[in-house]
PDB file of C-alpha atoms in Angstrom:
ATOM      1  CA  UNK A   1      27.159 -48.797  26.601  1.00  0.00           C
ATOM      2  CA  UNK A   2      23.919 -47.960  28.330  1.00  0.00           C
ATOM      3  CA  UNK A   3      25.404 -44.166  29.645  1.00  0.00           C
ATOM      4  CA  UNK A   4      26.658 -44.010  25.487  1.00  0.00           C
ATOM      5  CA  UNK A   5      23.429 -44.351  24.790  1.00  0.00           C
ATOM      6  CA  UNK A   6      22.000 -41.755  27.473  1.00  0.00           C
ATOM      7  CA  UNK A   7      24.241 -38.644  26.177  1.00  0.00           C
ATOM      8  CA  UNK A   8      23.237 -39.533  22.475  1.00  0.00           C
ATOM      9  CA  UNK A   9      19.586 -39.200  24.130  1.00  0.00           C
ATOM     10  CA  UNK A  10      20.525 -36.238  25.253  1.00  0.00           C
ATOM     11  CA  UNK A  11      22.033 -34.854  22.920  1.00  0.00           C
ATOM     12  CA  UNK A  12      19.583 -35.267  19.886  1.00  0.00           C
ATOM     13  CA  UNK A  13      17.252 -34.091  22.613  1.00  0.00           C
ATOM     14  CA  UNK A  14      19.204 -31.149  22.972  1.00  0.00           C
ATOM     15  CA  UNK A  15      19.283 -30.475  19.131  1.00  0.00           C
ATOM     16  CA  UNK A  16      15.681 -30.996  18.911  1.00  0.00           C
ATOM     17  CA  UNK A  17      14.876 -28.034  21.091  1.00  0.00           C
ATOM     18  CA  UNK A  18      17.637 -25.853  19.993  1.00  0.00           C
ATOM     19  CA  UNK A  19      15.777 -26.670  16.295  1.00  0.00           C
ATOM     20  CA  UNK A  20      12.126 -25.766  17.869  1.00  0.00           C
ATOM     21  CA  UNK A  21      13.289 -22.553  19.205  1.00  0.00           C
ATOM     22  CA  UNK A  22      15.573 -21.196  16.488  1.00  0.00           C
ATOM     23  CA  UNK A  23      11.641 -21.519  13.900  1.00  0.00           C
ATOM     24  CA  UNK A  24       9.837 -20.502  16.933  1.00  0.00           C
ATOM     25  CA  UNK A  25      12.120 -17.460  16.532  1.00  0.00           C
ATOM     26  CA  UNK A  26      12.252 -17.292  12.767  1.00  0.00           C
ATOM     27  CA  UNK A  27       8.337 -17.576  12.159  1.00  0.00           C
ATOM     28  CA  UNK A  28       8.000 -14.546  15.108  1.00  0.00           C
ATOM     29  CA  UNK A  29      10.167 -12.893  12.739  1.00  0.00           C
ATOM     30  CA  UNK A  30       8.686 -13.417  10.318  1.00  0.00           C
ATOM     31  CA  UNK A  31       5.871 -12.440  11.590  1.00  0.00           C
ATOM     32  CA  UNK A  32       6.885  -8.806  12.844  1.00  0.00           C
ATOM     33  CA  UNK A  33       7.897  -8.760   9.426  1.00  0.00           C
ATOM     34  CA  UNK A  34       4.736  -9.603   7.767  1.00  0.00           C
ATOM     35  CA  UNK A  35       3.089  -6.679  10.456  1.00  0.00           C
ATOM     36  CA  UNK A  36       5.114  -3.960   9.283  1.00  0.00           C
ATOM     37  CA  UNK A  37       4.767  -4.578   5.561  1.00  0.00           C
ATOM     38  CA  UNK A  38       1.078  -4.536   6.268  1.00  0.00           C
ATOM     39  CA  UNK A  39       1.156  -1.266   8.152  1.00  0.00           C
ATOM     40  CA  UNK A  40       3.673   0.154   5.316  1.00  0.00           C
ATOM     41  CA  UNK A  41       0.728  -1.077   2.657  1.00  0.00           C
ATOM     42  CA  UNK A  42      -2.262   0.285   5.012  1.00  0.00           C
ATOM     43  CA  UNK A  43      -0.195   3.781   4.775  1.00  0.00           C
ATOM     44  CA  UNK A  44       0.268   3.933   0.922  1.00  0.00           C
ATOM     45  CA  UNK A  45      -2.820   2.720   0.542  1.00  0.00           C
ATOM     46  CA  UNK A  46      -4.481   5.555   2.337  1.00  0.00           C
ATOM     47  CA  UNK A  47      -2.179   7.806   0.946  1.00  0.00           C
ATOM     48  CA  UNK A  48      -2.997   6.918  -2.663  1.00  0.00           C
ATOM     49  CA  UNK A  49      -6.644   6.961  -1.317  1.00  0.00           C
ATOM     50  CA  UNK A  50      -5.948  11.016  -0.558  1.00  0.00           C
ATOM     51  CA  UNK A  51      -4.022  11.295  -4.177  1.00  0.00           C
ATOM     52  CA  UNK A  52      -7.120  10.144  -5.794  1.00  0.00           C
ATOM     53  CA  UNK A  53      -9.616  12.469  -3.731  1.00  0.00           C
ATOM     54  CA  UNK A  54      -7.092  15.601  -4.448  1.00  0.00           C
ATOM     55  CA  UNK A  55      -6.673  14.414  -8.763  1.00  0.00           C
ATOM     56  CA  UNK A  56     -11.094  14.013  -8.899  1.00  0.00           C
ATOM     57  CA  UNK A  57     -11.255  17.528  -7.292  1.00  0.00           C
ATOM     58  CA  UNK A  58      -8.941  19.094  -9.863  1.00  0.00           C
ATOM     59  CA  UNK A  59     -10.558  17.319 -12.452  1.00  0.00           C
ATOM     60  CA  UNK A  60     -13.694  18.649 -11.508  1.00  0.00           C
ATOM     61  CA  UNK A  61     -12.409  22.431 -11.161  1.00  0.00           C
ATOM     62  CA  UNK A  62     -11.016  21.938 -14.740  1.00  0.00           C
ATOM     63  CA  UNK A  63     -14.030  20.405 -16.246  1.00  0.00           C
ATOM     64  CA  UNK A  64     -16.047  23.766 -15.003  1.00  0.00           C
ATOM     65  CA  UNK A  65     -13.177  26.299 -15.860  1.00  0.00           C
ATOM     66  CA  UNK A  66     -13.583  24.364 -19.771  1.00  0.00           C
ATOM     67  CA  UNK A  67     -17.221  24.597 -19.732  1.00  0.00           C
ATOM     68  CA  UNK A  68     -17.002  28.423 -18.801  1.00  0.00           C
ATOM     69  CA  UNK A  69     -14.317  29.102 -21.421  1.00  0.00           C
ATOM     70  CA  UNK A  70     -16.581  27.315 -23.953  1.00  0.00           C
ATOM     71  CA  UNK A  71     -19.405  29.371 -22.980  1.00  0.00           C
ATOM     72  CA  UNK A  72     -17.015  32.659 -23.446  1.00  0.00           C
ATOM     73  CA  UNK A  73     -16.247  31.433 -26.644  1.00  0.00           C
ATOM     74  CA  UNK A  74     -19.562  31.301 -27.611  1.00  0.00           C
ATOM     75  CA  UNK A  75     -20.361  34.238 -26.748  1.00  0.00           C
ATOM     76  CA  UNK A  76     -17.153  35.336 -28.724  1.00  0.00           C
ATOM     77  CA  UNK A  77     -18.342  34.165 -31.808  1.00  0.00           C
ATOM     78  CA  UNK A  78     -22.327  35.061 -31.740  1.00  0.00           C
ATOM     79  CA  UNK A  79     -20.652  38.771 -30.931  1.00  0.00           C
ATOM     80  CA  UNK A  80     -18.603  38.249 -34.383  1.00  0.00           C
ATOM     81  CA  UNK A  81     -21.261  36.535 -36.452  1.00  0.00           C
ATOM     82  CA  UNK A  82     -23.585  39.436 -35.313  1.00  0.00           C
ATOM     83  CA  UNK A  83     -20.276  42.326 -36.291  1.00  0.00           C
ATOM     84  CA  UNK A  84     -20.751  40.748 -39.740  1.00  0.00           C
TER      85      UNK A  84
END
């Protein structure tokens, strides 16, 4: 009874380590996982970053070509008020 008793030790002993390393493996992983998700959202966050920086410059180039077409027209109608 006493050598039953050793290889059920041994076993569930067994077990128990097979169970620490298979989440010792799962939570690394996991981990690399985690890692590449965050260098995926560094990425498309700097990306976006560039997107924004490229959309406020042609804002800005529009907002000046407006203001110089409202200053032509302007100009367009003193020239006709002054045909008159």
């Amino acid at each position: 009874m006493n050598i039953m008793h050793m290889g059920v030790f041994y076993s569930l002993t067994v077990l128990v380590l097979i169970t620490i390393i298979i989440v010792y493996l799962i939570k690394t992983w996991h981990v690399k996982i985690q890692a590449g998700k965050e260098q995926a959202y560094q990425k498309m966050s700097e990306e976006l970053l560039a997107l924004q920086r490229d959309t406020s410059e042609h804002q800005k180039q529009i907002l000046q070509e407006l203001q110089d077409l409202n200053n032509r027209m302007k100009n367009v109608e003193k020239i006709l008020r002054e045909v008159e």
